[in-house]
Coordinates of C-alpha atoms and ligand atoms in Angstrom, one line a residue:
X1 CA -4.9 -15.5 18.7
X2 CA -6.9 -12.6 19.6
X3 CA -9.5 -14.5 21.1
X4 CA -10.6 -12.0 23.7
X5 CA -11.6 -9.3 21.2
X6 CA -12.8 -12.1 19.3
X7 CA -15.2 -12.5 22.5
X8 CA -15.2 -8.1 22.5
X9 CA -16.4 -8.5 19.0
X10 CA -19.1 -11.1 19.0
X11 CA -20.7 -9.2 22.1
X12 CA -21.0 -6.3 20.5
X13 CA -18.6 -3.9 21.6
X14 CA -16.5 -3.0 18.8
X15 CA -16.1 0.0 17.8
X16 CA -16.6 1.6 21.0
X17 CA -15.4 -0.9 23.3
X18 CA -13.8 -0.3 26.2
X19 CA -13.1 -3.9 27.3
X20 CA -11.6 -5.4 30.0
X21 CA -10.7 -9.1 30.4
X22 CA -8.9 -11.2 32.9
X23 CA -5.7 -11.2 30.1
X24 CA -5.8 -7.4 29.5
X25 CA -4.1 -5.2 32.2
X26 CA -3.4 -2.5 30.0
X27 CA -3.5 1.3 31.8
X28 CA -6.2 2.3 29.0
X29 CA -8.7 -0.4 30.1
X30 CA -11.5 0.6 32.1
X31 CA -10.9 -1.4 34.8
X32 CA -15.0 -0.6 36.7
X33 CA -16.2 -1.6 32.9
X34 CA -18.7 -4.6 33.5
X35 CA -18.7 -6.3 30.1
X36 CA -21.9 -8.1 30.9
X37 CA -23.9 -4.7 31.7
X38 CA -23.4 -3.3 27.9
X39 CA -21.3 -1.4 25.9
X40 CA -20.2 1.5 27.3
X41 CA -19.6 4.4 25.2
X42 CA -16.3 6.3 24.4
X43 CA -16.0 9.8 26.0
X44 CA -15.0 13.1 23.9
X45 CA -14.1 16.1 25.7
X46 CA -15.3 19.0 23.6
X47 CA -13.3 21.8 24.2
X48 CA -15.3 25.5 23.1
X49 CA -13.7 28.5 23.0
X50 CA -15.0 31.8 22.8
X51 CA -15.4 32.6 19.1
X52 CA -19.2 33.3 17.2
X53 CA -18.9 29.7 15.8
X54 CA -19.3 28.3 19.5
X55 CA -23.1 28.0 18.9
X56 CA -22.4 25.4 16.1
X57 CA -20.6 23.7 18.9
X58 CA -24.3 22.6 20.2
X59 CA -24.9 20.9 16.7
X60 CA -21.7 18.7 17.3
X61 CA -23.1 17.9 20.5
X62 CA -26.5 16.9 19.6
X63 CA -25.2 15.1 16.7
X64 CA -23.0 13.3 19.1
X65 CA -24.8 12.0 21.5
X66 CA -27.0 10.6 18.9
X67 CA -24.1 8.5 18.1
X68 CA -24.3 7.4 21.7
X69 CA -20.7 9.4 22.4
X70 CA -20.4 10.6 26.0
X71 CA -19.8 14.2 25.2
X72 CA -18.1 16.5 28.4
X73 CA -18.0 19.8 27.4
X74 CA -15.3 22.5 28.7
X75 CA -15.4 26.1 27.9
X76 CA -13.1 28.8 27.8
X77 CA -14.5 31.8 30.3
X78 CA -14.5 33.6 26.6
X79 CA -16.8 31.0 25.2
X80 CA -19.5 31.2 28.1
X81 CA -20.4 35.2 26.4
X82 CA -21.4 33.1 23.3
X83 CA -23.1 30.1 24.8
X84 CA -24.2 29.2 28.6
X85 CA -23.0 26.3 29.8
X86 CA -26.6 25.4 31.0
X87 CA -27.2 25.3 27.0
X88 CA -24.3 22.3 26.9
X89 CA -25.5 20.8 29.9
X90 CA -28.8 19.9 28.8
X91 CA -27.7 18.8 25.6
X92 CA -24.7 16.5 26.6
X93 CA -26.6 15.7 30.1
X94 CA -23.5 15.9 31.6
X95 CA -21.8 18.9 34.0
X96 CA -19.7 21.2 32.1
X97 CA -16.9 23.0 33.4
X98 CA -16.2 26.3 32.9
X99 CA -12.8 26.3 35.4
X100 CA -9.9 24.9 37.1
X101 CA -11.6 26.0 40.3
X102 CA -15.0 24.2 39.4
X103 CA -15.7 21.7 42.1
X104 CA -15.7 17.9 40.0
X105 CA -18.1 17.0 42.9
X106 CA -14.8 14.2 43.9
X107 CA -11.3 14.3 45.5
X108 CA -10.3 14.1 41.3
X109 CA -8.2 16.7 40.5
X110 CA -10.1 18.0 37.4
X111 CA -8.6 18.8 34.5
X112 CA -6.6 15.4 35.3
X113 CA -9.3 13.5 35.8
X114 CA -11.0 14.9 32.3
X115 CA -7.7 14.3 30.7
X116 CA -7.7 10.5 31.3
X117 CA -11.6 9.9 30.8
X118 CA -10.9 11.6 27.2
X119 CA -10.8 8.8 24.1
X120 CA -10.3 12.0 22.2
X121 CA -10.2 15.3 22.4
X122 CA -11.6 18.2 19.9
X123 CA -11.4 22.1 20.3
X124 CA -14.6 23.1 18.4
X125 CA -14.2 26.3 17.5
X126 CA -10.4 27.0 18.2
X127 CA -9.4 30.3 18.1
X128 CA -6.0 32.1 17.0
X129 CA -5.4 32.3 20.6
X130 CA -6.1 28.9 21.4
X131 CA -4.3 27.6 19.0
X132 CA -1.2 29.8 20.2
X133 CA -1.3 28.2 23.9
X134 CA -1.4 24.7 23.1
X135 CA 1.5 25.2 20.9
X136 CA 3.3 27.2 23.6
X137 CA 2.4 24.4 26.3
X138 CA 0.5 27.1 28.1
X139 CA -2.1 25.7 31.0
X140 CA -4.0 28.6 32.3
X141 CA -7.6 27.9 32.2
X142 CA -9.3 24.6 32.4
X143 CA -9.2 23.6 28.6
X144 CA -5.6 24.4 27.9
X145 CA -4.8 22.3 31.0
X146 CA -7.1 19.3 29.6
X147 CA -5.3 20.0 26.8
X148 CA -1.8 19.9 27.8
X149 CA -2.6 16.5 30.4
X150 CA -4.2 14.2 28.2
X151 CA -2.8 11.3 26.3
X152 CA -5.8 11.0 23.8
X153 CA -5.6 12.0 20.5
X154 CA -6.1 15.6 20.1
X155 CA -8.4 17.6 16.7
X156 CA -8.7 21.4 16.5
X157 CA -11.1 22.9 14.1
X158 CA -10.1 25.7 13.8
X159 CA -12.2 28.9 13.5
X160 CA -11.0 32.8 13.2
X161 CA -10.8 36.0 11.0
X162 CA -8.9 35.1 7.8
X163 CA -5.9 37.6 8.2
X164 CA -5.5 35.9 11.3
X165 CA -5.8 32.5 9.6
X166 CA -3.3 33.3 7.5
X167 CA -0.6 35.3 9.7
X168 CA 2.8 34.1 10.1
X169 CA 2.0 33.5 13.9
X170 CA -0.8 31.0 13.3
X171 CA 0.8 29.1 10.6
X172 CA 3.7 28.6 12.5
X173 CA 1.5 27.4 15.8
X174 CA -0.4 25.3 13.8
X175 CA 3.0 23.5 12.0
X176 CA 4.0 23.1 15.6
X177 CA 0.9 21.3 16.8
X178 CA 0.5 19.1 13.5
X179 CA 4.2 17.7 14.5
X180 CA 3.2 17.0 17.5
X181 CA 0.2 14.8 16.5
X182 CA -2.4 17.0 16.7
X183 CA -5.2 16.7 13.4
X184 CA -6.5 19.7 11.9
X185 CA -9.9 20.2 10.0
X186 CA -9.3 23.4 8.4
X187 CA -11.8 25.7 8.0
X188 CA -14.1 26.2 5.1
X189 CA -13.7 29.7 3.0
X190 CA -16.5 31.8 3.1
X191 CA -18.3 34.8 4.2
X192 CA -17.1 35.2 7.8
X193 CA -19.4 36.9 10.9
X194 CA -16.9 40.3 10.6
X195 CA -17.9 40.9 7.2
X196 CA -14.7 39.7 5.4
X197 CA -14.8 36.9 3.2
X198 CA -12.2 34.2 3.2
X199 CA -10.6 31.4 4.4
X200 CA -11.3 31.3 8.8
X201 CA -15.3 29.4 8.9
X202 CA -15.6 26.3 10.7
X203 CA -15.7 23.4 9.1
X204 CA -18.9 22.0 7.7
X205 CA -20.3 20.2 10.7
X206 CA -20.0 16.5 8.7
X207 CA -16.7 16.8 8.2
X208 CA -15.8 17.8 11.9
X209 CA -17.8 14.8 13.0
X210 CA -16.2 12.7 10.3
X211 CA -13.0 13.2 11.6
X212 CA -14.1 12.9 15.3
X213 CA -15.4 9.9 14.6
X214 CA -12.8 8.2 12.8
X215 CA -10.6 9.2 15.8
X216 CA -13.1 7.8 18.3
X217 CA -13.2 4.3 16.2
X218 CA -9.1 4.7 16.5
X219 CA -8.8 5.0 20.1
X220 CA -9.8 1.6 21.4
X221 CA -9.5 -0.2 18.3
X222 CA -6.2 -2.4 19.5
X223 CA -8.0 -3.3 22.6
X224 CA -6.8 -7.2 23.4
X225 CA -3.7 -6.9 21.0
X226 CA -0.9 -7.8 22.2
X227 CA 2.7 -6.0 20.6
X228 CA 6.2 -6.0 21.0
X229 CA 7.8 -3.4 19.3
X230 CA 12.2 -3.3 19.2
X231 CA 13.5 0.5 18.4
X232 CA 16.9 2.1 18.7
X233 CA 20.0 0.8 17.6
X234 CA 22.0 -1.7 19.6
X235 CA 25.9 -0.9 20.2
X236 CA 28.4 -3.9 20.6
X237 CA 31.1 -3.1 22.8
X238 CA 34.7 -3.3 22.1
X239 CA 36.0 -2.5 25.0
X240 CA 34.6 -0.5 28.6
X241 CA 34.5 2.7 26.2
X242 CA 34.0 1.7 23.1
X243 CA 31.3 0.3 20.7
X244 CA 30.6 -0.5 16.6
X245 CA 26.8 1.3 16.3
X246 CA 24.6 2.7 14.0
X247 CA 22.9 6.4 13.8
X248 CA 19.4 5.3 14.7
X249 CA 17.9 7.7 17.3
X250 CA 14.4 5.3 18.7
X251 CA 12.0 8.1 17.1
X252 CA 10.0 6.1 14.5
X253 CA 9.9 2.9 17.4
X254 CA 8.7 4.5 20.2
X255 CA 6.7 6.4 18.0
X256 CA 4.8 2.9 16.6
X257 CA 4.8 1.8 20.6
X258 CA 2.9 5.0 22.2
X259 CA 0.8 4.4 19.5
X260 CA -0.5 0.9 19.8
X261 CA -1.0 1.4 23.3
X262 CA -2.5 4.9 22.7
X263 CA -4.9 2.8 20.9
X264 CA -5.4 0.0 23.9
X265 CA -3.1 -2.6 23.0
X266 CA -0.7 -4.1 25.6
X267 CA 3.0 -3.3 24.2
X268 CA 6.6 -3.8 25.0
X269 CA 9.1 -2.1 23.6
X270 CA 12.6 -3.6 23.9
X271 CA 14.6 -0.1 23.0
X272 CA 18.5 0.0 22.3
X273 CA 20.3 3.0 23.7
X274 CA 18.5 6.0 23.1
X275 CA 18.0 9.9 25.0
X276 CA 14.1 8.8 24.5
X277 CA 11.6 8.9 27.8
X278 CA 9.3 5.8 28.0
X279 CA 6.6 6.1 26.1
X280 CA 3.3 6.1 28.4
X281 CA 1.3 3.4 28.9
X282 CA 4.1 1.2 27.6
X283 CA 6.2 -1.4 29.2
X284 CA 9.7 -0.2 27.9
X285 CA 12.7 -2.7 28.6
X286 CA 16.4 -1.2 27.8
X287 CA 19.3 -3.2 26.1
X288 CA 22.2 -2.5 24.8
X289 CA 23.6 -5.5 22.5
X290 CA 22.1 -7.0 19.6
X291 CA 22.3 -10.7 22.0
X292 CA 20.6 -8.6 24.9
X293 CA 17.5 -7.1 22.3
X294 CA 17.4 -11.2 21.3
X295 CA 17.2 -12.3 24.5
X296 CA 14.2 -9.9 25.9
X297 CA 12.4 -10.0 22.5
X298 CA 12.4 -13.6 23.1
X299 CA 10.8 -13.7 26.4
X300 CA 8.0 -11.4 25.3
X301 CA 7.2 -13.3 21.6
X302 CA 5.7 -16.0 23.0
X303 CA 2.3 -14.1 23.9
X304 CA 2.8 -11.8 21.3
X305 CA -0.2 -11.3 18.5
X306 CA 2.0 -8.3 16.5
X307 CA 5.5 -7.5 16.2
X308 CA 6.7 -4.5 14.5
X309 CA 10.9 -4.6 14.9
X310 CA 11.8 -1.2 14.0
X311 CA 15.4 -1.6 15.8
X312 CA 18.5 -0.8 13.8
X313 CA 20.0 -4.0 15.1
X314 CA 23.7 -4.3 14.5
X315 CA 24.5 -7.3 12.0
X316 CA 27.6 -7.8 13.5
X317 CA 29.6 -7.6 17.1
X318 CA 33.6 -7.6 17.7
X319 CA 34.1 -11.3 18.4
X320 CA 36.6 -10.8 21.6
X321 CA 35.2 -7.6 24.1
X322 CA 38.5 -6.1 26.0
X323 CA 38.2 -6.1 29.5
X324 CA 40.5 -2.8 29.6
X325 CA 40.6 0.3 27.4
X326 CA 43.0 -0.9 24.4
X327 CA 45.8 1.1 24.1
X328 CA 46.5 2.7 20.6
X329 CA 49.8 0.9 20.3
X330 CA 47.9 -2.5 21.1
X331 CA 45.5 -2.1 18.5
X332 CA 44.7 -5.1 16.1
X333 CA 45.5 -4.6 12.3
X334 CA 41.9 -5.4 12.4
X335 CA 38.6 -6.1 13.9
X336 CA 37.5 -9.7 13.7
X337 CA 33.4 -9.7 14.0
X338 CA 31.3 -12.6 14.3
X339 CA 27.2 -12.1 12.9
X340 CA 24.7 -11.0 15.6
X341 CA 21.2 -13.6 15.5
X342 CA 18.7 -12.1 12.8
X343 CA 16.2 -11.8 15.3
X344 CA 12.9 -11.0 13.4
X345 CA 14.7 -13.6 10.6
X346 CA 14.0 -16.4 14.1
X347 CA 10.3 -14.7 14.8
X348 CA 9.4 -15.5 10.9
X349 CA 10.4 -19.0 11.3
X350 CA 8.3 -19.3 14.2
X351 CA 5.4 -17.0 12.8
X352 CA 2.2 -19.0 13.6
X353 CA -0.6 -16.7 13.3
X354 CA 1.3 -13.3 13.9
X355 CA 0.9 -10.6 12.5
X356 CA 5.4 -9.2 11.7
X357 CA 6.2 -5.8 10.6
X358 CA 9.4 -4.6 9.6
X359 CA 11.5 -2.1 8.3
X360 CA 14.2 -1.8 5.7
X361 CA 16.2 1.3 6.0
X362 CA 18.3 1.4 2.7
X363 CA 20.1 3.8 0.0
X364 CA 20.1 2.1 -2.9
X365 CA 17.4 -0.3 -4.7
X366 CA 15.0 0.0 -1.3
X367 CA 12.2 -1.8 -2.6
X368 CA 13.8 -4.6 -4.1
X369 CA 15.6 -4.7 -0.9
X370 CA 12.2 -4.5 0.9
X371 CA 10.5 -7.2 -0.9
X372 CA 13.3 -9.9 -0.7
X373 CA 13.1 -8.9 3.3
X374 CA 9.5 -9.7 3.2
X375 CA 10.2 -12.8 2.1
X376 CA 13.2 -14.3 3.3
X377 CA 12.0 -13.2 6.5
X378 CA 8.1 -14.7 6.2
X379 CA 6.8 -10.6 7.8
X380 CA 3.5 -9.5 6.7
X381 CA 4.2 -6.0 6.1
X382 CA 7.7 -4.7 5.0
X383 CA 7.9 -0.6 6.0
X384 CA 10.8 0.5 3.3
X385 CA 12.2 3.8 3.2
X386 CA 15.8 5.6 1.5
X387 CA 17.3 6.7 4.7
X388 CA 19.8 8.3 2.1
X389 CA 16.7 11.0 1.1
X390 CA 16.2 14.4 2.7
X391 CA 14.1 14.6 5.8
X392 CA 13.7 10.6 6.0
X393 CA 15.4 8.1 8.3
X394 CA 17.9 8.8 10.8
X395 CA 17.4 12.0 13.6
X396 CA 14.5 13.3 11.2
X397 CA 11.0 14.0 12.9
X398 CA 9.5 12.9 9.0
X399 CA 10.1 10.0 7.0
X400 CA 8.8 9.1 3.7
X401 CA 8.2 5.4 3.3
X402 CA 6.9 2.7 1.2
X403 CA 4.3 0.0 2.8
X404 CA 5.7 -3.6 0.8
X405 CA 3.2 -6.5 1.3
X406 CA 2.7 -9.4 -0.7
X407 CA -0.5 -7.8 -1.7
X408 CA 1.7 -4.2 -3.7
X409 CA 3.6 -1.5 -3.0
X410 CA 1.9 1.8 -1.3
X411 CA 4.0 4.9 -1.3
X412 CA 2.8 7.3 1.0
X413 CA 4.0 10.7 1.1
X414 CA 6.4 12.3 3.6
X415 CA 4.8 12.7 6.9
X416 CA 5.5 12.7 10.6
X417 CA 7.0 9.8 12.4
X418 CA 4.0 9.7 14.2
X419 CA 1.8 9.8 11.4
X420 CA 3.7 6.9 9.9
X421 CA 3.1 4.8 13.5
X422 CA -0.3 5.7 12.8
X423 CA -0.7 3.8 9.5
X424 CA 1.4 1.2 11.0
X425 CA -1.5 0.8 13.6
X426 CA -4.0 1.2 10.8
X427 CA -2.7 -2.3 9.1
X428 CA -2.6 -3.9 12.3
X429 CA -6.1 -3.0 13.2
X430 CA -7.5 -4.1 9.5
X431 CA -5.6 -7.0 10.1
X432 CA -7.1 -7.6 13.5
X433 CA -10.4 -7.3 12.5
X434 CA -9.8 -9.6 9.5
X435 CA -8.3 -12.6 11.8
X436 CA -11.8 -12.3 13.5
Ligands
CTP1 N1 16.6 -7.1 12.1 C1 16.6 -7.9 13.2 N2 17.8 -8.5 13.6 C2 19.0 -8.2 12.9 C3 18.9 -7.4 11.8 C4 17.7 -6.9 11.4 O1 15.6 -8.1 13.9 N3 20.1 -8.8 13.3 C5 15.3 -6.6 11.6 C6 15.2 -5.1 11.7 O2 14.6 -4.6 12.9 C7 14.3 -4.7 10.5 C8 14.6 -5.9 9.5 O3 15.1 -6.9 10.3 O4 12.9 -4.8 10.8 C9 15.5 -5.5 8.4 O5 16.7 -4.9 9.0 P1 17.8 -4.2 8.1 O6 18.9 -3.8 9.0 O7 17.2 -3.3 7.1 O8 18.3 -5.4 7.1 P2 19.1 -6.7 7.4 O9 18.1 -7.8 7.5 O10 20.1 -6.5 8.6 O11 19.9 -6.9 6.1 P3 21.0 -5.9 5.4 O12 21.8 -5.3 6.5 O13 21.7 -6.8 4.5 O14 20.2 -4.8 4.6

């Protein structure tokens, strides 16, 4: 079990690796990396955007590459009146782009190209009007279209006038972006270049690179792990129209799945029926029936190091499925059911040295619930939460939830699904780098 980041590990690359091995075919591995020629280092596109603070924006660089980041810089056409690119050039050493209509010096199309190289992506300064685009989706100069392409993890940090800090506008853009994943190191109050003094200063410098870093460490730190994650609900037919199912909507699994492999690890996600795209990077299979999620999760488990079975899986399934539409006036009294297999119930018999995840959604008594789960089904981490509270479970975009290990309870406070799919990858990485 995760023997070739075992080998990643005791070569040296971890953190920052970006390995590739003859097992790993993942879309986030580097597939040019030679593992024998060093370790390469991740890449952060800095975005800079025309605001006073931009000259700090050299500072992160600096301090940067003395980490031994690959720093590529991209400027606003508002920035370059603050700082020359030249400036960023000879301080990253690499080219910096200024435009969409810069030649890359390849047949790459740019802003694409910049988009995939990025492990992470910060905006340091951001201004208001930054801040508006990328909420709005807008791609109209090189780093909003960076922006808007890449998969990597995105920070902002955030640096204006405090009345604009504080309008309606910019709270509301910035509420939109933190939904969408996007981590925000707010500024610092203080006396600000127009004279005012308030909240609207960039961040102290250690905390920006605090953050960046932590972020960095994130993005490859699944590299080698293998995952198969279930989501959705399954329905179980009763007849061609008709089906017993359950209100799950997919969010919180595909939300754990884009984020392992966000992270590098090679995931399948075995998804009831959902109105959910594929997440990138993922290998999604589609089922319907509880027997159907059984059957691919079982073809998949074998070479599987983590599973993490967020699926709403139906407990039971009519026992006879009508061929034909049943007529109202040939309705059964009632509906005989028969019980669907308890799936991750099988895994945990046949744990080995996996790593199982999963969730108890319940109204009443959740943790008790949640710790007899962790049990009787032999899981490592039990994720517990009262669908029956306000702007948890079901349809939400938040959910409020209770890690249960044999180890404690740790309630964490209501946050994004993706946030939550974050810590879920969190204990999966400790664990990963435990097992080594
Ligand atoms: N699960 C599963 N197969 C099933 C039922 C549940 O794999 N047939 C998994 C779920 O994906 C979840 C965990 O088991 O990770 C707990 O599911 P939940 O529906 O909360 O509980 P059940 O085990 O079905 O028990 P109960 O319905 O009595 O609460």
């Amino acid at each position: 079990m995760f023997d070739h980041v075992r080998t990643a590990l005791l070569n040296g690359f971890f953190p920052f690796a970006r390995v590739c091995c003859a097992t790993c075919d993942n879309r986030l591995m580097i597939a040019d990396t030679d593992i024998t020629s060093g370790p390469a280092r991740p890449t952060l596109v800095l975005g800079v955007t025309g605001c006073i603070a931009a000259y700090k924006a050299c500072e992160l660089v600096r301090a940067l590459v003395k980490q031994d980041v690959r720093v590529k810089v991209v400027m606003t056409q508002a920035a370059t009146r603050f700082v020359g690119p030249v400036t960023f050039r000879t301080l990253s050493d690499e080219p910096v782009t200024t435009s969409l209509w810069d030649d890359p010096g390849s047949s790459a199309v740019h802003h694409v190209s910049l988009a995939e190289e990025a492990d992470v992506m910060l905006i340091a300064p951001c201004t208001a009007n930054v801040m508006a685009k990328l909420a709005s989706g807008r791609a109209d100069d090189i780093l909003s279209t960076t922006a808007l392409a890449t998969e990597a993890t995105i920070i902002l940090a955030p640096a204006m006038n405090t009345h604009m800090w504080r309008h309606t506008a910019t709270r509301a853009n910035l509420e939109t972006l933190r939904s969408r994943g996007v981590i925000v190191v707010e500024p610092d109050a203080g006396e600000l270049a127009c004279g005012d003094v308030g909240e609207g200063r960039l961040a102290a410098l250690e905390r920006i690179l605090e953050v960046t870093q932590a972020e960095l460490s994130r993005s490859r730190d699944l590299v080698g792990v293998r995952a198969l994650v279930t989501a959705g609900p399954t329905l179980e037919p009763l007849d061609p129209v008709r089906f017993l199912g359950n209100r799950s909507t997919g969010k919180q699994g595909y939300a754990v799945a884009e984020e392992l492999g966000r992270r590098g690890a090679r995931v399948v996600l075995v998804s009831g029926p959902t109105s959910l795209p594929d997440p990138f990077g993922v290998t999604t299979i589609r089922v319907n029936t509880a027997l159907e999620m059984q059957a691919a999760a079982n073809t998949v488990y074998g070479d599987a190091d983590v599973v993490v079975s967020v699926a709403a899986v139906s407990d039971f399934r009519p026992e006879h499925v009508a061929g034909d539409k049943i007529k109202k006036d040939d309705a059964p009294e009632a509906l005989v059911l028969v019980r669907n297999p308890d799936i991750l119930a099988e895994f945990g018999a046949d744990k080995g040295e996996r790593f199982l995840v999963g969730f108890a959604a319940e109204t009443v008594d959740t943790l008790e619930h949640a710790r007899q789960k962790l049990v009787a089904k032999n899981l490592d981490l039990v994720v517990a939460n009262d669908v029956s509270e306000p702007g948890a479970g079901f349809g939400h975009d938040t959910n409020r939830v209770v890690f249960v290990t044999h180890e404690g309870d740790e309630h964490l406070s209501s946050m994004t699904k993706g946030e939550v799919a974050r810590r879920i990858a969190d204990k999966i990485s400790a664990r990963t780098r435990k097992t080594l």
